[in-house]
């Protein structure tokens, strides 16, 4: 026939695509590890992947070869020998996959146990992660601070996460969120771990370099599951300590008479046609970076947040304005409704919120 | 139980390749499935038995073991009467068949009455399907068992009525045998439930 | 058979007798007609599920914003949920059932299944279960909690949608469970004389394993669904986390069913491929015993791997290790089948007909799906892969590239037998190639997307993540698949309308169904065959020379007449038996009651959800149906 390599031709295109796809520079890619946990997984996956590719090439080549080689030709008697089996061959092709799997199992089991350990490191940072519909709460119990949706880490230090899913009871708010299963996933730092109501799950993450690492909820959790993102922001140790200190300090009062001051007042109490008796952002939110377990995300130092709506929208004035006008138009199903705020009220609130955390020129 | 239309071979052949009657094999297969059904219910209960809110009513607080023991004994006796019913039809004694079928149904009804009485007492004491996770697991497990017993009682009474109307003849022995298998299974499940749920802390 | 000698008969509606005509489809108990009902219904749901898939791919064709998505989040969540529910429960399972129904009795030399009315009941219950779930579209919305409906989202979400899911699947589960009992008895008890278990065709073996998997896994799902239903309808606390309910319990119960379920989905296709490859290689299956034992082993081990769907739940290192290892173990019997199929083709004389192409397609695509499955078994790697498009790629390779391709192989292979017509080969091959290319374009890139961080079940994706190209390719692939399905449908209609008439054995095949006319008469076999060997038909047609090559047997063996010892059909009680013809076959009469009884179930479902009147009506209907069924005369 033709060249014995011909049967491999149909495999060239898929393999080429495969190799082209292994870009290692994407911001949320598991193939672009930026922390020891993700790296350990990557180091295990890559060789296994290539073994699988090898098996794929060999097996598919044999099949394609057989299809070409043993095709019935016109005029062929088509009376092949009626072979029923070959016990020795069958034993060999049972044993070889079993051996390959046994070999793969060893580092697999080792890595399972390695990843399950909490590192014994005096610098370990403990973070309590609480999954809500559809945002993330991060409490740092030993540091006494709380934030939302953006988890700050010091580089090169293990961060131990204790995670659960909760929906605190809300008063005065028509709350329709239910405690459901979520999953915490920052692909460049580690594998994912489910975040479950009524249970605590644990994992360790660590960033090797300062920067931003994108994450997303990875367990379907209802209407706005796709809008439940997060990011990890890794700082040098100095910057991290500075951030912690800034979170502990109370938000400075805006200067009297400014738009920001008006916004601060509205934050405490606003009146709209829909809420003629008045309502308060404080029913669900706080701007105090030491207070947790609120109905809605902690807004301490809001001005330095990168994103809005749990990692989905860039934190710009325009987006914040749209959010305050009608959150549910942007993110379906959120607890926060359209309060009927006027454009002037919105201007003031935007000015106030954006001023939080901006005082030290961050 | 559906009448088998499986007389589809020729008269010269054994009716089945295994020698087992189709309907009997079907009942065994179905009961195999039921083992998993009750297994899942019992596993759920074993997982959940301790899950009662602080100060809430636990199952142990409301159990009346002596009462339930008598109930269990009644159900066990009904298996005996079921065996006697099958023996009766096998030797052609249709009058005795009806007596033992009705006796089995009657003992089953006493068991169910006992269950209802017990559960009413539990509910009055505050142990309900909604009072705790433990309650949910308990009542759904025992409820499904009771439903199975009830279906069995209905079948027993229907068979007794057919017999009284002359529609149950010798060649319907297989139906009684199948019903017996079902009834004994339901009884065995109760023994397991009684042991794991009531007796073992 | 002895006639019931009842002294007095109350007047009773006569059993229907028509076996042709439109209304006969509602009362049929003929396994062949029931098989066709399953097949047509499943295909209809395939089109529905396919449209759902296209809608998903439309939303994911290009990056956008939360507000910019064409289909909004709420609708999308219903669509992806129903795509999964439909394809698993209303397409692949009933397509398997279509083949079991039509071909198991033919392959074992029987005239029907053990319980023909129960068989009809199964079909109607399946249809009504599917319609029940979809009826939600008019009554509050379709289920939207994902096809595996994790609690507490599924148990605490307000509204009716997930109750439709729970009750609808409960109903459909009854259909499969009852059918499992039926086919276990049929396969074990109704085999023709001489057909020992090790002489059964592999398709029959795989079907037997599937029925046991159904028998033991469905009750576990049933309990989960009952608990879910009670939480939703009666405020029980099974999955209520604030009361101490454990959402992980749902996952365990679901996957204890869900994992055997995937073998339920794939084994029939493996059985089909094990029939098709030998026929079109003109060689017996290589290593019959190994394939049978591998199938049985997969059945057993399949109950021991369920928590590999839960590696990220936090069960602990020991549990994760145990399930990782058991999953690697199950890869062995699954893998060796590939080699057995390769060995079948090796040194054969291959004819690349459409069924053969689909069978080869199955093997090549299943290799890929199997290998990605092995990477999932590497537990820490799965911490990255689970809940991403990598998993979506894996299961579509095994369920589409595997099961669907295998089922299409069966459709084309057996098409002449059940339709009596040949299909157009050129169109068939066109279908195959377009589908193969479209399928790989759709799902190949999903491996990459998953590794690049794209999670499942998101109604849109954003710019800047690097996912743009492969999502577009995938969407193009999905529409390519749609084109191939249209080609198939055109071929099907053309064949049924004007295709060349099929002979009994157009493929020169190996098993008993090819000994009877195409399509078979109602009674299947004029005489119940006696079986002397595996691949009984082949051995009647061919003996072997000294090298083991087949040589035709001279005395006219192939074709319509059953060979071997003649068996008298000594039935003389054919009173009122219109279709006995000259042979006096005793065939079960059609019946209304299975359909009547079946109707009771969705009514009970509506009763639990909306108003007790339906509950009463449904129970009455069910009981009336069962009563009529038990009491109707056998002839």
XYZ file of C-alpha atoms in Angstrom, chain B residues 4-188:
185
model
C -48.117 -14.008 32.357
C -48.734 -14.301 28.671
C -45.566 -16.232 28.412
C -46.988 -19.499 27.187
C -45.291 -18.796 23.971
C -43.189 -21.820 23.372
C -44.517 -25.018 22.018
C -45.986 -27.691 24.215
C -42.968 -29.915 23.631
C -40.556 -27.512 25.274
C -39.999 -26.669 28.896
C -41.721 -23.380 29.480
C -38.525 -21.622 30.489
C -34.820 -21.964 29.819
C -33.921 -21.864 33.510
C -36.778 -24.032 34.723
C -37.976 -21.219 36.970
C -41.471 -19.892 36.430
C -41.459 -16.479 34.741
C -43.556 -14.829 37.383
C -41.531 -16.221 40.253
C -38.301 -15.014 38.649
C -39.926 -11.627 38.089
C -40.893 -11.370 41.750
C -37.356 -12.287 42.870
C -35.910 -9.635 40.566
C -38.363 -7.058 41.852
C -37.558 -7.938 45.460
C -33.857 -7.555 44.673
C -34.635 -4.041 43.587
C -36.656 -3.443 46.752
C -33.626 -4.397 48.825
C -31.828 -1.375 47.428
C -34.941 0.750 47.919
C -35.112 -0.003 51.611
C -31.344 -0.031 51.887
C -31.206 3.585 50.792
C -34.014 4.537 53.200
C -32.351 2.745 56.102
C -28.944 4.259 55.283
C -30.493 7.716 55.294
C -32.002 7.038 58.695
C -28.755 5.735 60.140
C -27.008 8.876 58.911
C -29.688 11.158 60.295
C -30.846 9.500 63.507
C -28.902 11.868 65.778
C -29.811 15.050 63.945
C -32.262 16.682 66.276
C -32.098 20.354 67.249
C -30.955 21.258 70.756
C -33.642 20.292 73.189
C -35.725 18.696 70.476
C -37.493 15.367 70.648
C -35.290 12.454 69.721
C -36.664 9.157 68.455
C -35.400 7.350 71.565
C -37.460 9.745 73.674
C -40.717 8.545 72.153
C -40.110 4.885 71.365
C -42.265 2.368 73.184
C -40.204 -0.726 72.597
C -42.566 -3.176 74.278
C -45.453 -1.972 72.132
C -43.439 -2.150 68.945
C -42.204 -5.604 69.921
C -45.778 -6.832 70.117
C -46.480 -5.241 66.739
C -43.451 -6.933 65.267
C -44.528 -10.255 66.676
C -47.929 -9.812 65.055
C -46.273 -9.203 61.692
C -44.060 -12.244 62.129
C -47.108 -14.359 62.892
C -48.658 -13.106 59.681
C -45.771 -14.681 57.797
C -46.668 -17.955 59.439
C -50.295 -17.657 58.362
C -49.073 -16.810 54.855
C -47.097 -20.043 54.770
C -50.215 -21.892 55.869
C -52.215 -20.217 53.107
C -49.766 -21.379 50.476
C -49.727 -24.876 51.911
C -53.531 -24.896 51.768
C -53.763 -24.092 48.078
C -50.954 -26.475 47.291
C -52.960 -29.350 48.748
C -56.167 -28.069 47.119
C -57.922 -26.873 50.264
C -59.463 -23.625 49.068
C -61.492 -23.003 52.188
C -58.409 -23.099 54.365
C -56.646 -20.908 51.789
C -59.249 -18.193 52.286
C -59.088 -18.483 56.054
C -55.327 -18.108 56.135
C -55.296 -15.303 53.552
C -57.807 -13.349 55.598
C -55.867 -14.134 58.773
C -52.690 -12.810 57.195
C -54.463 -9.684 56.047
C -56.011 -9.295 59.464
C -52.701 -9.576 61.271
C -51.262 -7.105 58.771
C -54.059 -4.713 59.579
C -53.361 -5.074 63.281
C -49.741 -4.203 62.561
C -50.739 -1.138 60.560
C -53.158 -0.088 63.269
C -50.332 -0.368 65.740
C -48.123 1.763 63.525
C -50.800 4.429 63.217
C -51.342 4.422 66.960
C -47.615 4.704 67.583
C -47.069 7.461 65.077
C -49.966 9.473 66.427
C -48.336 9.268 69.831
C -44.979 10.338 68.409
C -46.532 13.302 66.688
C -48.295 14.333 69.865
C -44.963 14.220 71.665
C -43.479 16.525 69.067
C -41.556 14.019 66.968
C -42.767 14.628 63.424
C -41.530 14.618 59.870
C -40.861 18.328 60.189
C -39.581 18.549 63.741
C -36.128 17.312 62.847
C -34.071 15.689 60.131
C -34.240 12.548 62.230
C -38.013 12.749 62.118
C -38.035 13.150 58.350
C -35.891 10.064 57.948
C -37.876 8.016 60.446
C -41.307 8.720 59.077
C -40.400 8.348 55.422
C -38.717 5.005 56.124
C -41.483 3.549 58.246
C -44.100 5.204 56.051
C -42.831 3.471 52.938
C -42.689 0.194 54.814
C -46.259 0.689 55.959
C -47.293 1.483 52.404
C -45.746 -1.780 51.256
C -47.629 -3.680 53.976
C -50.846 -1.959 52.950
C -50.417 -2.921 49.319
C -49.812 -6.468 50.521
C -52.994 -6.434 52.605
C -54.995 -5.249 49.608
C -53.557 -8.032 47.474
C -54.346 -10.600 50.143
C -57.947 -9.467 50.381
C -58.323 -9.387 46.603
C -56.991 -12.931 46.383
C -59.364 -14.031 49.133
C -62.292 -12.437 47.281
C -61.342 -14.062 43.989
C -61.145 -17.369 45.781
C -64.568 -16.827 47.303
C -65.935 -16.004 43.838
C -64.478 -19.195 42.473
C -62.006 -17.436 40.252
C -58.918 -18.631 42.048
C -58.207 -22.185 41.079
C -55.428 -24.661 41.590
C -53.527 -23.375 38.645
C -53.264 -19.986 40.284
C -51.029 -21.414 43.000
C -48.175 -19.395 41.535
C -49.990 -16.161 42.371
C -50.204 -17.154 46.029
C -46.563 -18.135 45.979
C -45.579 -14.742 44.552
C -47.719 -12.944 47.083
C -46.072 -15.023 49.798
C -42.613 -14.028 48.595
C -43.619 -10.381 48.695
C -45.193 -10.676 52.132
C -42.202 -12.456 53.633
C -39.892 -9.831 52.148
C -41.884 -7.017 53.698
C -41.707 -8.869 56.989
C -37.948 -9.333 56.791
